[in-house]
Tab-separated table of C-alpha atoms in Angstrom:
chain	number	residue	atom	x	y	z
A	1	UNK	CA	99.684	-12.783	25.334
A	2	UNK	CA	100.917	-15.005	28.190
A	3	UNK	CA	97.899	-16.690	29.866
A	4	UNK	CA	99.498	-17.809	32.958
A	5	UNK	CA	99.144	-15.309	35.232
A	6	UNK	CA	102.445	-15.607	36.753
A	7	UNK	CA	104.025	-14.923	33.180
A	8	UNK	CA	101.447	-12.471	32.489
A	9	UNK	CA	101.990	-10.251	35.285
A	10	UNK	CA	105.995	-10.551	34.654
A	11	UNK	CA	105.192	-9.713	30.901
A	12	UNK	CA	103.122	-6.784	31.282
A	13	UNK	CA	105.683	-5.106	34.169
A	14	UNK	CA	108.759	-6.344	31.392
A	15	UNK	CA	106.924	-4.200	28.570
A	16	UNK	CA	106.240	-1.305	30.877
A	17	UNK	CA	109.813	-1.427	32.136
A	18	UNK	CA	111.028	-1.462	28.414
A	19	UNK	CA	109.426	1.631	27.368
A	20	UNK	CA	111.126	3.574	30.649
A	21	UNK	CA	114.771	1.981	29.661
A	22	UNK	CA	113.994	3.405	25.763
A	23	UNK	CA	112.785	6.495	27.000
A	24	UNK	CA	116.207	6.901	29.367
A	25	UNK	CA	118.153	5.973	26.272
A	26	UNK	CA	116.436	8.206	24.176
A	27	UNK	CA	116.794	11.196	26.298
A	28	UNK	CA	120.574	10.574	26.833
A	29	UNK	CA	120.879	10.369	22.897
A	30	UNK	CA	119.258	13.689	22.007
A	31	UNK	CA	120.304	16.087	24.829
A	32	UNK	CA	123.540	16.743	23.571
A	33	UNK	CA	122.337	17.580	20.135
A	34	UNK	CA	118.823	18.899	20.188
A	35	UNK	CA	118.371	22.423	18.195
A	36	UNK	CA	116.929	24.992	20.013
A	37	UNK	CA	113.890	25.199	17.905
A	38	UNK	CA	113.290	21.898	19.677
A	39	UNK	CA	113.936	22.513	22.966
A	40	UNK	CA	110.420	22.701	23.910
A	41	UNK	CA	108.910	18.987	22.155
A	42	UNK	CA	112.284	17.999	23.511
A	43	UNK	CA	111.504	19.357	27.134
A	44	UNK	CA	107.869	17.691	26.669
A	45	UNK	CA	108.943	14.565	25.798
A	46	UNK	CA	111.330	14.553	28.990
A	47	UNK	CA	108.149	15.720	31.084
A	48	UNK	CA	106.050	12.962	29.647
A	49	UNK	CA	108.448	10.215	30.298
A	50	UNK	CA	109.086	11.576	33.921
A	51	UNK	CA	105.087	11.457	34.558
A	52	UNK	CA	105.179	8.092	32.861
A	53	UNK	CA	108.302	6.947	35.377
A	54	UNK	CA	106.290	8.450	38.459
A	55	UNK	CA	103.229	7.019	37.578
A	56	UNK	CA	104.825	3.519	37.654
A	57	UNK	CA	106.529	4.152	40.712
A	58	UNK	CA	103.590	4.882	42.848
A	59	UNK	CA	102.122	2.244	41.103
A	60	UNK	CA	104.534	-0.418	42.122
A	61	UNK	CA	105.170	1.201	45.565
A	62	UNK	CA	101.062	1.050	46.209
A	63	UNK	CA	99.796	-1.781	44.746
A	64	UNK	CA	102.970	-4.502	44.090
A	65	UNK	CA	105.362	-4.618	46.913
A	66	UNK	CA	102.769	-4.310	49.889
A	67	UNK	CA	101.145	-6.990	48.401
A	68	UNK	CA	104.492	-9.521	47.504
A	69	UNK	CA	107.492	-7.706	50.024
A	70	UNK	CA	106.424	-10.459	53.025
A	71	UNK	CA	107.873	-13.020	49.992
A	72	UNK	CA	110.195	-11.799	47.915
A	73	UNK	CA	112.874	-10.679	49.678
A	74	UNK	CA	114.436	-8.450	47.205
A	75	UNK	CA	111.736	-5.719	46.865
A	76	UNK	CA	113.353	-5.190	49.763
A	77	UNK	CA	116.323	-3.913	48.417
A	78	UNK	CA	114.163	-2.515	45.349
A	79	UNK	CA	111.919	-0.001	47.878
A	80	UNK	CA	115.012	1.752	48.755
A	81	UNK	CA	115.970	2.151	45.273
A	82	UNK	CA	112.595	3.621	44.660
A	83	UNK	CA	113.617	6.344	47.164
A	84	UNK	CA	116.256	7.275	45.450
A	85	UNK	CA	114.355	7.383	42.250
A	86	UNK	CA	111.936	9.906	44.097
A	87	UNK	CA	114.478	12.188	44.966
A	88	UNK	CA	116.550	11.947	41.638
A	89	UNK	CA	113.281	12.361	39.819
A	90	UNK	CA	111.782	15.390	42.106
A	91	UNK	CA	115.221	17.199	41.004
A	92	UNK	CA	114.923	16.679	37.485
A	93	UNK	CA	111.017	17.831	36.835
A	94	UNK	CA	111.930	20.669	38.560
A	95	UNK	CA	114.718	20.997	36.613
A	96	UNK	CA	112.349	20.399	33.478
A	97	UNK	CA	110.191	23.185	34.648
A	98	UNK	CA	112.494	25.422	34.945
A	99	UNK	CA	113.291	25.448	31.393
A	100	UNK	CA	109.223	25.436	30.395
A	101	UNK	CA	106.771	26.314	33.635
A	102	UNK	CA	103.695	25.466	31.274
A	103	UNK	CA	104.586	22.163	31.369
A	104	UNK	CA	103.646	22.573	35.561
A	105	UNK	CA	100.578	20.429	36.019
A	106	UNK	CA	97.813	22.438	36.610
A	107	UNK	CA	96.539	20.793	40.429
A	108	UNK	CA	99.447	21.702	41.204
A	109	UNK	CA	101.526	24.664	42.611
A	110	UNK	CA	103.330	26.366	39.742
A	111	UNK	CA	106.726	26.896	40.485
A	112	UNK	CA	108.635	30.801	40.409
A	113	UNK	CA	108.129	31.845	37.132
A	114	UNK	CA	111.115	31.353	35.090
A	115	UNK	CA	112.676	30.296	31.569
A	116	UNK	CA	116.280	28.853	31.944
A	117	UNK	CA	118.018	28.758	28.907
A	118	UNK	CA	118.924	24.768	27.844
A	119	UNK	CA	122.478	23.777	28.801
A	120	UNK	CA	122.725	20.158	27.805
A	121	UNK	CA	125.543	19.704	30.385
A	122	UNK	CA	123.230	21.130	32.968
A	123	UNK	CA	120.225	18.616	31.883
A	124	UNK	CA	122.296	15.580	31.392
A	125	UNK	CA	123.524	16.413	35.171
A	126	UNK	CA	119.684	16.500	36.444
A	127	UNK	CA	119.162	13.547	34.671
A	128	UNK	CA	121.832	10.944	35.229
A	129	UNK	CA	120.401	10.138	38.754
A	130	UNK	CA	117.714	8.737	37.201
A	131	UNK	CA	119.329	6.763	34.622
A	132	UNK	CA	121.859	5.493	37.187
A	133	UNK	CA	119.237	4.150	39.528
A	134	UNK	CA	116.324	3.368	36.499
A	135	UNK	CA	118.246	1.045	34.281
A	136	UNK	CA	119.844	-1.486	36.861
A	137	UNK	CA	116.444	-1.208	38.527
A	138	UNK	CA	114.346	-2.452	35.947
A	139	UNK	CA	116.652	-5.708	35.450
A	140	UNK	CA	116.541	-6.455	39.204
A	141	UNK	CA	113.008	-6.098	39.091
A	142	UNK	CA	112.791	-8.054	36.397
A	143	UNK	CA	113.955	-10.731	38.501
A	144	UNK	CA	112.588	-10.264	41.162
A	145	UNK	CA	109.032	-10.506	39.279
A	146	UNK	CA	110.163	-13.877	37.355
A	147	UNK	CA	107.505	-16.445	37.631
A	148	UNK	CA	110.179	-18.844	38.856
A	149	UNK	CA	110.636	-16.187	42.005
A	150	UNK	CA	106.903	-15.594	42.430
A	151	UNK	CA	106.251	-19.291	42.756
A	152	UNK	CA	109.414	-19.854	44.018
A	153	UNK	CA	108.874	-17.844	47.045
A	154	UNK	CA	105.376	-19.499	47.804
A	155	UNK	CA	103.180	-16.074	45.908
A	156	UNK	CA	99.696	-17.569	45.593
A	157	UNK	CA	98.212	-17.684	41.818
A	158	UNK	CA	94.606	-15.917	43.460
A	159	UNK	CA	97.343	-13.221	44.618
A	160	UNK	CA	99.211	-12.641	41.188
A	161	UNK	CA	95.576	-13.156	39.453
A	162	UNK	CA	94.107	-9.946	42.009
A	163	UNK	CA	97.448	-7.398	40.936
A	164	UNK	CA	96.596	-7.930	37.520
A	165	UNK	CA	93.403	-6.660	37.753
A	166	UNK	CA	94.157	-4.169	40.453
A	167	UNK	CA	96.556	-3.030	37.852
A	168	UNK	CA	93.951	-2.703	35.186
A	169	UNK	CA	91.819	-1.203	37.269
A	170	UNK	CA	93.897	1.779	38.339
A	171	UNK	CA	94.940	2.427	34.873
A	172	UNK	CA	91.437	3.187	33.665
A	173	UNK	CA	91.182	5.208	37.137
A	174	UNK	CA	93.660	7.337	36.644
A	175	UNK	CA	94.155	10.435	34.108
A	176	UNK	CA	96.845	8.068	31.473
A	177	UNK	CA	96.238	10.175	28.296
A	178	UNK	CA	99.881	11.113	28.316
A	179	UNK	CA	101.369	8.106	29.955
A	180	UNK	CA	99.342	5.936	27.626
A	181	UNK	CA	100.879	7.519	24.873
A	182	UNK	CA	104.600	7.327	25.655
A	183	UNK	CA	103.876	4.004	26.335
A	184	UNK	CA	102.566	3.603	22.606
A	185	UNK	CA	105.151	5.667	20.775
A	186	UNK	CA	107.810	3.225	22.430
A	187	UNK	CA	106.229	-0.289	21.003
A	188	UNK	CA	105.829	-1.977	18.083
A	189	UNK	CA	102.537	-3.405	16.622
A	190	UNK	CA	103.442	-6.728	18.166
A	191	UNK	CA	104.511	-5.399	21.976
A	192	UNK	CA	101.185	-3.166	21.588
A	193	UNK	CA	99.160	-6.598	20.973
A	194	UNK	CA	100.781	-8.570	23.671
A	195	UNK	CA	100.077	-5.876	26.241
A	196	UNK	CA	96.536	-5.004	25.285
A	197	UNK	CA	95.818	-8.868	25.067
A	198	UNK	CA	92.183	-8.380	26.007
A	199	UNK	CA	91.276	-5.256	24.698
A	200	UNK	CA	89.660	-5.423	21.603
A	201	UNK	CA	91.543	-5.042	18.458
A	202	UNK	CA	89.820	-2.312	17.273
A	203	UNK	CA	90.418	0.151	20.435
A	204	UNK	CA	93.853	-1.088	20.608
A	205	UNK	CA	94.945	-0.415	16.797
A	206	UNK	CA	92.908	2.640	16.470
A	207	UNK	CA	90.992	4.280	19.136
A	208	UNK	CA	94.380	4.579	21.366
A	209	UNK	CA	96.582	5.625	19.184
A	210	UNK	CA	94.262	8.645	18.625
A	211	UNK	CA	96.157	9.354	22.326
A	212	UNK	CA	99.476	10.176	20.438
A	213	UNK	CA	97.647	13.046	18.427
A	214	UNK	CA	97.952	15.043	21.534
A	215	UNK	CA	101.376	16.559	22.094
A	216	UNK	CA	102.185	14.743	18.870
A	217	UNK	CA	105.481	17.401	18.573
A	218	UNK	CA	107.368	15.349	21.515
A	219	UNK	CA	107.048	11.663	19.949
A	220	UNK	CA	109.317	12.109	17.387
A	221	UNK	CA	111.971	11.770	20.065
A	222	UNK	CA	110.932	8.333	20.956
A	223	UNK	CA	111.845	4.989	19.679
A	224	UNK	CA	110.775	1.229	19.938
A	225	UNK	CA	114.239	0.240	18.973
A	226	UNK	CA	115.510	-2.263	21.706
């Protein structure tokens, strides 16, 4: 674990954006082919990595930019990718629930009832948007995040040191049971330990992987191949 915060904060955004590019790769790989009989872990894996995607969004769009957009110039450019994102990834949940309305979050309004037969060509349509704007993203936020652009651009350590624990803090806020376990089903041992630097060993190696018990059906689409 990276104990400058400058590299920390780039390191745990860099894992976070890693499991959302294997998650879009994985998804592109198995549309085409899944069995029908699998439609449905398939379909929940594609709702869990959408929650996981929006989750991070909001994040980001609450918490990081207002806090660095008066100094680095290209979150700039990065917000109005977001907005895209939003859109793309409004079209493809509803998409998703189309083909499996008890997937609908429960606070929420549940769409028409309805049960769409899977057309991969239809899905892959849906979900292109997103990998279009998700993939490039990531690797210009990457950059943009660098601690050679933070400092570069005059961020404050006390700045980066308060959005890493602003970002801790809303994680244990928030509901995570499913985002936290996409995240783990797309990391190795190593990127697990690196990520939960300061959690103790014991929670991280076996109280939250008790996460990916849950919904355990959908994980055996995901990957921590990079």
């Amino acid at each position: 674990m990276e104990t400058d915060p400058y590299a920390r904060l780039h390191q745990m955004l860099g894992l976070t954006h890693e499991v959302l590019r294997r998650g879009c790769r994985q998804i592109e790989l198995h549309a085409a082919t899944v069995a029908e009989p699998d439609v449905p872990a398939f379909v929940g894996y594609c709702v869990a990595f959408a929650r996981n995607l929006a989750e991070h969004h909001d994040l980001e769009e609450q918490v990081l930019f207002p806090a660095l957009k008066d100094k680095v110039t290209g979150l700039a450019t990065r917000h109005d990718e977001h907005e895209k994102l939003a859109e793309a990834l409004k079209s493809f949940t509803t998409h998703l629930y189309s083909l499996d309305a008890t997937l609908y979050p429960t606070d929420a309004p549940a769409p028409a009832p309805s049960k769409l037969a899977f057309s991969s060509s239809a899905f892959l349509a849906a979900f292109s948007p997103i990998r279009d704007v998700v993939v490039p993203h990531m690797t210009s936020e990457d950059g943009d995040m660098s601690p050679a652009t933070l400092r570069g651009n005059g961020v404050e350590e006390e700045t980066v040191r308060s959005l890493i624990r602003e970002m801790g803090a809303r994680g244990k806020a928030t509901d995570r049971s499913m985002g936290l376990a996409f995240m783990l089903v797309h990391w190795t041992g190593d990127e697990r330990a690196v990520f939960f630097g300061n959690v103790p060993w014991f929670v991280r190696d076996y109280v939250f992987p008790t996460f990916t018990l849950w919904n355990s059906a959908y994980w055996k689409y995901a990957s921590t191949e990079k």
